[in-house]
PDB file of C-alpha atoms and ligand atoms in Angstrom:
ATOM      1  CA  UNK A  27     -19.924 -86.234  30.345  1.00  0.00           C
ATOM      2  CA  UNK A  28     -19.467 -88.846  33.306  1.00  0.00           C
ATOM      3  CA  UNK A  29     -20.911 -88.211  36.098  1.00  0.00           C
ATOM      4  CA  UNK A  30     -19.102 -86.391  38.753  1.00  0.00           C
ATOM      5  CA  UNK A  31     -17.542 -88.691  41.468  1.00  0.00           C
ATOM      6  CA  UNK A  32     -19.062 -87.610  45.528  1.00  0.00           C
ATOM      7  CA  UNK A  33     -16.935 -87.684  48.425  1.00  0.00           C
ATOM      8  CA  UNK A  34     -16.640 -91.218  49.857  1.00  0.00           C
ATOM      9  CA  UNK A  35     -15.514 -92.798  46.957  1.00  0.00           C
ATOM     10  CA  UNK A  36     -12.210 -93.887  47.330  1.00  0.00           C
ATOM     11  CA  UNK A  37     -10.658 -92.522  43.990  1.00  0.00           C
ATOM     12  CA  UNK A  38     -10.457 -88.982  45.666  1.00  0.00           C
ATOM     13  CA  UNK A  39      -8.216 -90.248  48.274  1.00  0.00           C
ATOM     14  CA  UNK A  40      -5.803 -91.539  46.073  1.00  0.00           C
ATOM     15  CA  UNK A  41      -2.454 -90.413  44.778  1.00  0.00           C
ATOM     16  CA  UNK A  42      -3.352 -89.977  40.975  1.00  0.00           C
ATOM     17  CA  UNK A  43      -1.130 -91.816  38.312  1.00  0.00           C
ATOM     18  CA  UNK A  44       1.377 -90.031  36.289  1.00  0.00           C
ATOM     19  CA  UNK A  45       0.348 -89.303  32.775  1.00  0.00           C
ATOM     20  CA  UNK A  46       2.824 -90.974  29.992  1.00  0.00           C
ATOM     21  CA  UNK A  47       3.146 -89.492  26.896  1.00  0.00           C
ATOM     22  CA  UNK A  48       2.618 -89.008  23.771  1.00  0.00           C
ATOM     23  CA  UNK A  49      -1.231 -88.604  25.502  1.00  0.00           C
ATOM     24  CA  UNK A  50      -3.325 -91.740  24.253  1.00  0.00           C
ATOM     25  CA  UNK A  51      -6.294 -90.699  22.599  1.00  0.00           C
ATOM     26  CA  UNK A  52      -8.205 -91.693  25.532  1.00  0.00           C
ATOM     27  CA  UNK A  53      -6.282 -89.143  27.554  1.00  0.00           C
ATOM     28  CA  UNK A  54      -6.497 -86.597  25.186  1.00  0.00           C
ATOM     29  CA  UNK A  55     -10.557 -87.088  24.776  1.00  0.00           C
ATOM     30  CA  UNK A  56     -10.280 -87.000  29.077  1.00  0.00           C
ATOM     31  CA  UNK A  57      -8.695 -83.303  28.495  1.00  0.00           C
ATOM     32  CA  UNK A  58     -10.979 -82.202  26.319  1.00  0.00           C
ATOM     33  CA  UNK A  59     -14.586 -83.426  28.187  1.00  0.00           C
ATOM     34  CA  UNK A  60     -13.147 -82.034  31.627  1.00  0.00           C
ATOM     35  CA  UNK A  61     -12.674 -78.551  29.996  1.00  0.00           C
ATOM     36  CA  UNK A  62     -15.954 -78.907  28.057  1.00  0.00           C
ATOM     37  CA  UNK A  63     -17.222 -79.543  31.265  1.00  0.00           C
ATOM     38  CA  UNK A  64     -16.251 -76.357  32.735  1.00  0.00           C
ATOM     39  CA  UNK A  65     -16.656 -74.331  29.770  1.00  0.00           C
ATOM     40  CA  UNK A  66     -20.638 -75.883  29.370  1.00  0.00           C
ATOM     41  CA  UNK A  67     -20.952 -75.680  33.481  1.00  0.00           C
ATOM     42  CA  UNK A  68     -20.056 -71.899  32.821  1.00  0.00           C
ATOM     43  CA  UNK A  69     -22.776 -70.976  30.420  1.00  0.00           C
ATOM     44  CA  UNK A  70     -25.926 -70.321  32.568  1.00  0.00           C
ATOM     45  CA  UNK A  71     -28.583 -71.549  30.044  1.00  0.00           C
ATOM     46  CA  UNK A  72     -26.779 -75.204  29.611  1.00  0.00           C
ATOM     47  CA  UNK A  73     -25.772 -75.707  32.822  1.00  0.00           C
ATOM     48  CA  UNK A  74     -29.117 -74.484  33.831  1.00  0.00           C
ATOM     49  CA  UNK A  75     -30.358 -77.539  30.909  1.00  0.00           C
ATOM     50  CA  UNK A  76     -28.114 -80.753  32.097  1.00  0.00           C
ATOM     51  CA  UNK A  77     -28.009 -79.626  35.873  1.00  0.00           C
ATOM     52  CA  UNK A  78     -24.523 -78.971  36.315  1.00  0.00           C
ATOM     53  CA  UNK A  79     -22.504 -77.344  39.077  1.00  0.00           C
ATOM     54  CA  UNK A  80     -20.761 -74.083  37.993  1.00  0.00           C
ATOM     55  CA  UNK A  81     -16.856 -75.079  38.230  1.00  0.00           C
ATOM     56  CA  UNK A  82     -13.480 -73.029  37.686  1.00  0.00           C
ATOM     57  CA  UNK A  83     -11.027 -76.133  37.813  1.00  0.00           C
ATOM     58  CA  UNK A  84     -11.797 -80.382  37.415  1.00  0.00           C
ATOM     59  CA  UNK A  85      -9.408 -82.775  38.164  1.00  0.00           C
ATOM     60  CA  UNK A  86      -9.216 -86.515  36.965  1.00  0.00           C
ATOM     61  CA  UNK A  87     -10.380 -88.108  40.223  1.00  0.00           C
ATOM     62  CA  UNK A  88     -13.648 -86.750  40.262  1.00  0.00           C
ATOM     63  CA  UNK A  89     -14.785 -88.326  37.320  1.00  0.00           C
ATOM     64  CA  UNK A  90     -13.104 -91.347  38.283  1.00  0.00           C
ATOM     65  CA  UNK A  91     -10.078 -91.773  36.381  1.00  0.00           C
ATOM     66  CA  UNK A  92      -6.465 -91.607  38.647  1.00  0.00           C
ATOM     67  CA  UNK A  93      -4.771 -89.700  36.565  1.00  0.00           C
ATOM     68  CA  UNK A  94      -2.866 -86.547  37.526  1.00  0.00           C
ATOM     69  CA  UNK A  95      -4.617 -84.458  35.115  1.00  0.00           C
ATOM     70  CA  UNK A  96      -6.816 -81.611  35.810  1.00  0.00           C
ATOM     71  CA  UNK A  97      -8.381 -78.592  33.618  1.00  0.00           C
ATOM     72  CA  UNK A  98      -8.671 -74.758  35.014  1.00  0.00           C
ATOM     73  CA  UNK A  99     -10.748 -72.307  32.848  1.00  0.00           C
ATOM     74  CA  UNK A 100     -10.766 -69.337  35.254  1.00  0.00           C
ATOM     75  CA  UNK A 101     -12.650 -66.146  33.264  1.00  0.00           C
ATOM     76  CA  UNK A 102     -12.801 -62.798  33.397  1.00  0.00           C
ATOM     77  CA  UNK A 103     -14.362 -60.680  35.086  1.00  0.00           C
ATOM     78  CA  UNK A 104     -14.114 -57.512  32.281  1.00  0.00           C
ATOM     79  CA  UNK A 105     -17.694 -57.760  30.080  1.00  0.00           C
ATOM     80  CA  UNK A 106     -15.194 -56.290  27.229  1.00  0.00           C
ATOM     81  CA  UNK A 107     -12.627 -59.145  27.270  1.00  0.00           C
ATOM     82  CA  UNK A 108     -13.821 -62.742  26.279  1.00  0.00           C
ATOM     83  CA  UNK A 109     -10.306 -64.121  27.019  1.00  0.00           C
ATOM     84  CA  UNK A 110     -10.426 -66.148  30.175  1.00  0.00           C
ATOM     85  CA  UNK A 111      -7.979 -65.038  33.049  1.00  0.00           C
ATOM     86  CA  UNK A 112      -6.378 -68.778  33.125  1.00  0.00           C
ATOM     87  CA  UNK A 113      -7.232 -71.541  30.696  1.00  0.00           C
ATOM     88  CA  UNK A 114      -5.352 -74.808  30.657  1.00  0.00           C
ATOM     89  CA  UNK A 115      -4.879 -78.186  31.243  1.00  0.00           C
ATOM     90  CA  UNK A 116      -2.546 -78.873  34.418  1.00  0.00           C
ATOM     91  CA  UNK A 117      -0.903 -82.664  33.124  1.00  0.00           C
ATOM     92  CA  UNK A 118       1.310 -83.692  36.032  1.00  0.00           C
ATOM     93  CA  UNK A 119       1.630 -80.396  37.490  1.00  0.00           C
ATOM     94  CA  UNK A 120       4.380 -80.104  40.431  1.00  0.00           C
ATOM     95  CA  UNK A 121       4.560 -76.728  42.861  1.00  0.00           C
ATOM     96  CA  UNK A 122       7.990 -76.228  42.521  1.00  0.00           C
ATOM     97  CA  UNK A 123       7.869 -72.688  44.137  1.00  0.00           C
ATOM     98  CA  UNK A 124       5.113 -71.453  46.740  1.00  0.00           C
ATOM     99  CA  UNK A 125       5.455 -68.015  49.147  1.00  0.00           C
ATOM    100  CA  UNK A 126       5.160 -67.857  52.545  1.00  0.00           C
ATOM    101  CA  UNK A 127       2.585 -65.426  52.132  1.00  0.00           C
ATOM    102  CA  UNK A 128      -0.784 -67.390  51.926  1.00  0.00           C
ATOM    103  CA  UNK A 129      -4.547 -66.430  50.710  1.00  0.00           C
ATOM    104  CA  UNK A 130      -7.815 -67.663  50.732  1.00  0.00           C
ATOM    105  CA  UNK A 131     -10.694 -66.706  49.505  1.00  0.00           C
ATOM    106  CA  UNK A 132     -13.303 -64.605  51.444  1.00  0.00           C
ATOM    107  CA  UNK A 133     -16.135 -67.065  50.798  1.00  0.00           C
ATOM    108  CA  UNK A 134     -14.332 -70.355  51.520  1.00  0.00           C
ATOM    109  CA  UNK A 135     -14.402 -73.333  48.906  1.00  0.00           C
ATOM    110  CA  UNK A 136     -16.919 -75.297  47.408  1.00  0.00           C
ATOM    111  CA  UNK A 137     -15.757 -78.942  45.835  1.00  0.00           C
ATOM    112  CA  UNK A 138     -17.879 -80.314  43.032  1.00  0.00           C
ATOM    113  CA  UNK A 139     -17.345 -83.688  44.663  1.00  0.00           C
ATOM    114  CA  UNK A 140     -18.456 -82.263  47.870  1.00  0.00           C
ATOM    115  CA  UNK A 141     -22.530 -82.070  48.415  1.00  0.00           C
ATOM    116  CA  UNK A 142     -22.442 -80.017  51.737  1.00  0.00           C
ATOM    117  CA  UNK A 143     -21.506 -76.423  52.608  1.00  0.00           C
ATOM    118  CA  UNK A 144     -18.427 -76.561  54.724  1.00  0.00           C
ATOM    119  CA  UNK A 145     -17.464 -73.051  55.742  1.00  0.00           C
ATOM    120  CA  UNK A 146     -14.379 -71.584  57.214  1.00  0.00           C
ATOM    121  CA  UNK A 147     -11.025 -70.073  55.344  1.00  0.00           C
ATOM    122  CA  UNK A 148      -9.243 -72.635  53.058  1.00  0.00           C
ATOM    123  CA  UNK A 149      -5.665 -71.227  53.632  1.00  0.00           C
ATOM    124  CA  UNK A 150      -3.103 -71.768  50.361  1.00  0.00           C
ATOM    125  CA  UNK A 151       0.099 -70.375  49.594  1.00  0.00           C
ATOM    126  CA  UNK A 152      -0.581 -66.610  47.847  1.00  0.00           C
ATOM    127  CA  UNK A 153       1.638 -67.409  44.809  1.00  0.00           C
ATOM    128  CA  UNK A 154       3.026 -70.559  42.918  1.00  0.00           C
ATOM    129  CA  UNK A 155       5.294 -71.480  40.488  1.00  0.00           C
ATOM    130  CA  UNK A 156       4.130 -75.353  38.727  1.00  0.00           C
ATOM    131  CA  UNK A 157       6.285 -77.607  37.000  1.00  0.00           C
ATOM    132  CA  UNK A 158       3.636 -79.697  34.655  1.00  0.00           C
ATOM    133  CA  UNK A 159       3.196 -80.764  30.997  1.00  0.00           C
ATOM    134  CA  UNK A 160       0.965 -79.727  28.384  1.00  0.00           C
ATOM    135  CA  UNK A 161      -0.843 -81.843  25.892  1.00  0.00           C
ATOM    136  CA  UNK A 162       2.441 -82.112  23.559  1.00  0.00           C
ATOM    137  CA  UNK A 163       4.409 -83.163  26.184  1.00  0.00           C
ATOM    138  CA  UNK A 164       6.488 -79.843  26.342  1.00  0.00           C
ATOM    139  CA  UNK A 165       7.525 -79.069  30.531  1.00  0.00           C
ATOM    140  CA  UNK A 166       5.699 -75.975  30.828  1.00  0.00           C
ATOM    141  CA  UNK A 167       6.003 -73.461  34.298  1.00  0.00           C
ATOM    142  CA  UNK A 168       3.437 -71.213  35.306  1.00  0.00           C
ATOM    143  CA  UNK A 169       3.945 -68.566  37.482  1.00  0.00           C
ATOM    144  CA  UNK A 170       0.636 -67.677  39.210  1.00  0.00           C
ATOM    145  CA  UNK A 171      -0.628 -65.552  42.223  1.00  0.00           C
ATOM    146  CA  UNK A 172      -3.883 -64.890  43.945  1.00  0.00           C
ATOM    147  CA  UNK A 173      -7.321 -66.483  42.918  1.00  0.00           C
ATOM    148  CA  UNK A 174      -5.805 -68.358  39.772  1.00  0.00           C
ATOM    149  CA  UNK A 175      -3.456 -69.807  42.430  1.00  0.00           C
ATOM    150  CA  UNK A 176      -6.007 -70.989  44.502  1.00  0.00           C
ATOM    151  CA  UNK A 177      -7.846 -72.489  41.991  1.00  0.00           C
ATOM    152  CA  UNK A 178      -4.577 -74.699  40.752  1.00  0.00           C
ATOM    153  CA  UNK A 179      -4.029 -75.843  44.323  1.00  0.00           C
ATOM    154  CA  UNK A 180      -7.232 -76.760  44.981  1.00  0.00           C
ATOM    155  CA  UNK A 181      -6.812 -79.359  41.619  1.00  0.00           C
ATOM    156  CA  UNK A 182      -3.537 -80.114  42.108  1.00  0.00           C
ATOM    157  CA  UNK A 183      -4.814 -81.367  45.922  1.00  0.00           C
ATOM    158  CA  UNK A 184      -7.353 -83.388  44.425  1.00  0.00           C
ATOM    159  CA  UNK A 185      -4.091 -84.970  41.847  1.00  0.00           C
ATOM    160  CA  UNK A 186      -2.756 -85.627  45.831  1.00  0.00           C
ATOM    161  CA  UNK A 187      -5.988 -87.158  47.217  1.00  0.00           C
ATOM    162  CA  UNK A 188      -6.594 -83.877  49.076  1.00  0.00           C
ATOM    163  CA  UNK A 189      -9.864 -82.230  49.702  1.00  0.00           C
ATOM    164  CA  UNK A 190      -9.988 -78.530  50.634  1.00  0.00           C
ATOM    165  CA  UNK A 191     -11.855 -79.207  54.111  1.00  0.00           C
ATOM    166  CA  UNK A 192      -8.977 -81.159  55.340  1.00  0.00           C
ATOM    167  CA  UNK A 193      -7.097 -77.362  55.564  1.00  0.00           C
ATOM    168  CA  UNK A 194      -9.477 -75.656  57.720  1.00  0.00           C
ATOM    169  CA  UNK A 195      -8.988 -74.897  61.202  1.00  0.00           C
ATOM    170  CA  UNK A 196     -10.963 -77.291  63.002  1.00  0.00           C
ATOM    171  CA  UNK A 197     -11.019 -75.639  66.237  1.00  0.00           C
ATOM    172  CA  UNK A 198     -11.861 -72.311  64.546  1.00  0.00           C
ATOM    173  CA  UNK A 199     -12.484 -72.434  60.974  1.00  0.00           C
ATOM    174  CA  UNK A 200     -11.866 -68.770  60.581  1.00  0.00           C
ATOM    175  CA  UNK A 201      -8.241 -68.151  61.932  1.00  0.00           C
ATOM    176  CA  UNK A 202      -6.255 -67.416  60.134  1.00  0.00           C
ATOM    177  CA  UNK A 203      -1.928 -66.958  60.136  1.00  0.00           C
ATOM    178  CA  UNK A 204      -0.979 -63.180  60.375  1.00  0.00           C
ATOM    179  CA  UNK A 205       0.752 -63.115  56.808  1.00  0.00           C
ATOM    180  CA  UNK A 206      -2.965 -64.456  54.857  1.00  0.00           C
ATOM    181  CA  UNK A 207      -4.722 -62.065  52.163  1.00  0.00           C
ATOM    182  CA  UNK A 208      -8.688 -63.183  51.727  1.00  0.00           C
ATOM    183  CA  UNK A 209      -9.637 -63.069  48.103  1.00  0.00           C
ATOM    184  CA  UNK A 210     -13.211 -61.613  47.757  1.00  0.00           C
TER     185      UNK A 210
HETATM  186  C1  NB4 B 321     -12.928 -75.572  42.399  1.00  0.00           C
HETATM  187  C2  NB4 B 321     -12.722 -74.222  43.083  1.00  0.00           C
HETATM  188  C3  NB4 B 321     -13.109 -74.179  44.526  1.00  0.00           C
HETATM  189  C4  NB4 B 321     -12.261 -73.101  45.151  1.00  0.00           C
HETATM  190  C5  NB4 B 321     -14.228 -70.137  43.394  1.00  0.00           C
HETATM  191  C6  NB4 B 321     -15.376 -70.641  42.564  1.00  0.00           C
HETATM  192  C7  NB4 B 321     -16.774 -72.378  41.972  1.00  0.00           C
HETATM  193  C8  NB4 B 321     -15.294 -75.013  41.807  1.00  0.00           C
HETATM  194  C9  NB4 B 321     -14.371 -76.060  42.374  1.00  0.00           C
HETATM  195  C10 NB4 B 321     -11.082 -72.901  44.267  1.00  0.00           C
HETATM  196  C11 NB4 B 321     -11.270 -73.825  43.092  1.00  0.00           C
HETATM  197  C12 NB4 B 321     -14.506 -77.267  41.465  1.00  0.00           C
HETATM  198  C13 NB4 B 321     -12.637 -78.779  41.266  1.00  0.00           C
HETATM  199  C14 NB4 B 321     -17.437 -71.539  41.082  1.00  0.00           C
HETATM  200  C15 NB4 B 321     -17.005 -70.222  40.977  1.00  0.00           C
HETATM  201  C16 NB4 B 321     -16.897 -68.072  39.791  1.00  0.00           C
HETATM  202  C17 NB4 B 321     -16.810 -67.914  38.301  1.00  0.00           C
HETATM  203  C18 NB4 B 321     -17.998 -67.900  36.234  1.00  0.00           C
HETATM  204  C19 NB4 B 321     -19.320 -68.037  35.573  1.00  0.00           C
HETATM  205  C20 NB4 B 321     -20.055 -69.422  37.308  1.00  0.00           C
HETATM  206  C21 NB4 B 321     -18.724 -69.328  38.005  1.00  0.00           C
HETATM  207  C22 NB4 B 321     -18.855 -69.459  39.480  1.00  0.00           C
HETATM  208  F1  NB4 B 321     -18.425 -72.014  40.353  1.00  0.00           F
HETATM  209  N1  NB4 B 321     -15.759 -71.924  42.696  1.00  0.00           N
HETATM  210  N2  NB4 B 321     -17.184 -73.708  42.109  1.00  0.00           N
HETATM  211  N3  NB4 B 321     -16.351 -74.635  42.565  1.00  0.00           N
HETATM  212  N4  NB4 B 321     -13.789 -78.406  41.922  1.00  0.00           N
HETATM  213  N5  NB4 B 321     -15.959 -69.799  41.715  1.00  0.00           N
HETATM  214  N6  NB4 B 321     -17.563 -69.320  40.107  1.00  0.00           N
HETATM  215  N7  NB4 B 321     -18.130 -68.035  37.676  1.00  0.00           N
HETATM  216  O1  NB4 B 321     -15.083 -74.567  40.699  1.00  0.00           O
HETATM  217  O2  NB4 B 321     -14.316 -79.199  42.851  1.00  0.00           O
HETATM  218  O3  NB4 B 321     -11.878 -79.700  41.933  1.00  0.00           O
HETATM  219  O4  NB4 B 321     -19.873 -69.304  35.890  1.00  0.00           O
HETATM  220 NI1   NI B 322     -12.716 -79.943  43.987  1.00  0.00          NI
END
């Protein structure tokens, strides 16, 4: 697994490339080490092993490659259901639908690429609808609300050379608009 990309380098301010298909195997082996990624960074005792920050969602610019590409493994929260709440990989994922509603979540955001603590509310829109492509090519549309939501905005930002600090208030980091749910 590459090493993770820190903020500074110029690849996370970049617009990310479209992805061309049929995937090349070398986009296809990108897919699958950004969700191992997750799924390892997930599992206390090997994350714990190779030092890696616990992640919900990695997009293609952080390990360096400008590729509008990201994976999302959010999981559950029920001990009696393995079967993750969102798992997939976003391949040039549009929001083609967003509500005016907006949410962030209660403890603000923390970007792998990111070393410092930056606090304050990240505001996004409460629910989406993408446009993207999965790894066959197919257009695909998800239809997602709350912390899933966030999650996918916060990667498809990062497709957009977009980092989640550049949303918060700067005069007062914890305002927020009237019509804004916080996630805990
Ligand atoms: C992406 C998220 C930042 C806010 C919310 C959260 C964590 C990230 C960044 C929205 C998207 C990564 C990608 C977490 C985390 C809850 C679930 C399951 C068991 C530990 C894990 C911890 F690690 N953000 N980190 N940041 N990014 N929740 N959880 N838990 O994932 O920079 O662009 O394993
Ligand atoms: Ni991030």
């Amino acid at each position: 697994m590459k090493d993770i990309v820190r903020d500074g380098d110029p690849v996370l301010r970049q617009v990310a490339k479209k992805v061309e298909f049929p995937l090349s195997a070398e986009d296809r082996q990108l897919a699958a080490d950004m969700m191992a990624y997750l799924v390892n960074s997930q599992d206390p005792k090997i994350a714990e092993k190779h030092q890696l920050r616990a992640g919900v969602g990695l997009a293609a610019p952080q390990v360096g490659v400008s590729k509008q590409m990201a994976a999302v493994l959010v999981p559950t929260d029920n001990p009696d259901d393995p079967k993750p709440v969102l798992k997939t990989v976003l391949i040039n994922p549009l929001i083609i639908v967003q509500s005016v509603k907006d949410a962030a979540l209660a403890e603000g955001e923390g970007c792998l690429s990111v070393d410092k603590d930056i606090r304050g509310y990240v505001p996004r829109h409460d629910r989406i609808t993408i446009r993207c492509q999965d790894m066959a090519g197919n257009t695909i549309r998800l239809k997602l609300k709350d912390y899933p939501a966030i999650v996918c905005q916060h990667e498809i930002d990062h497709l957009n050379g977009i980092l989640f600090y550049d949303h918060i208030n700067k005069e007062n980091p914890f305002k927020l608009k009237d019509n804004t749910v916080v996630i805990e």
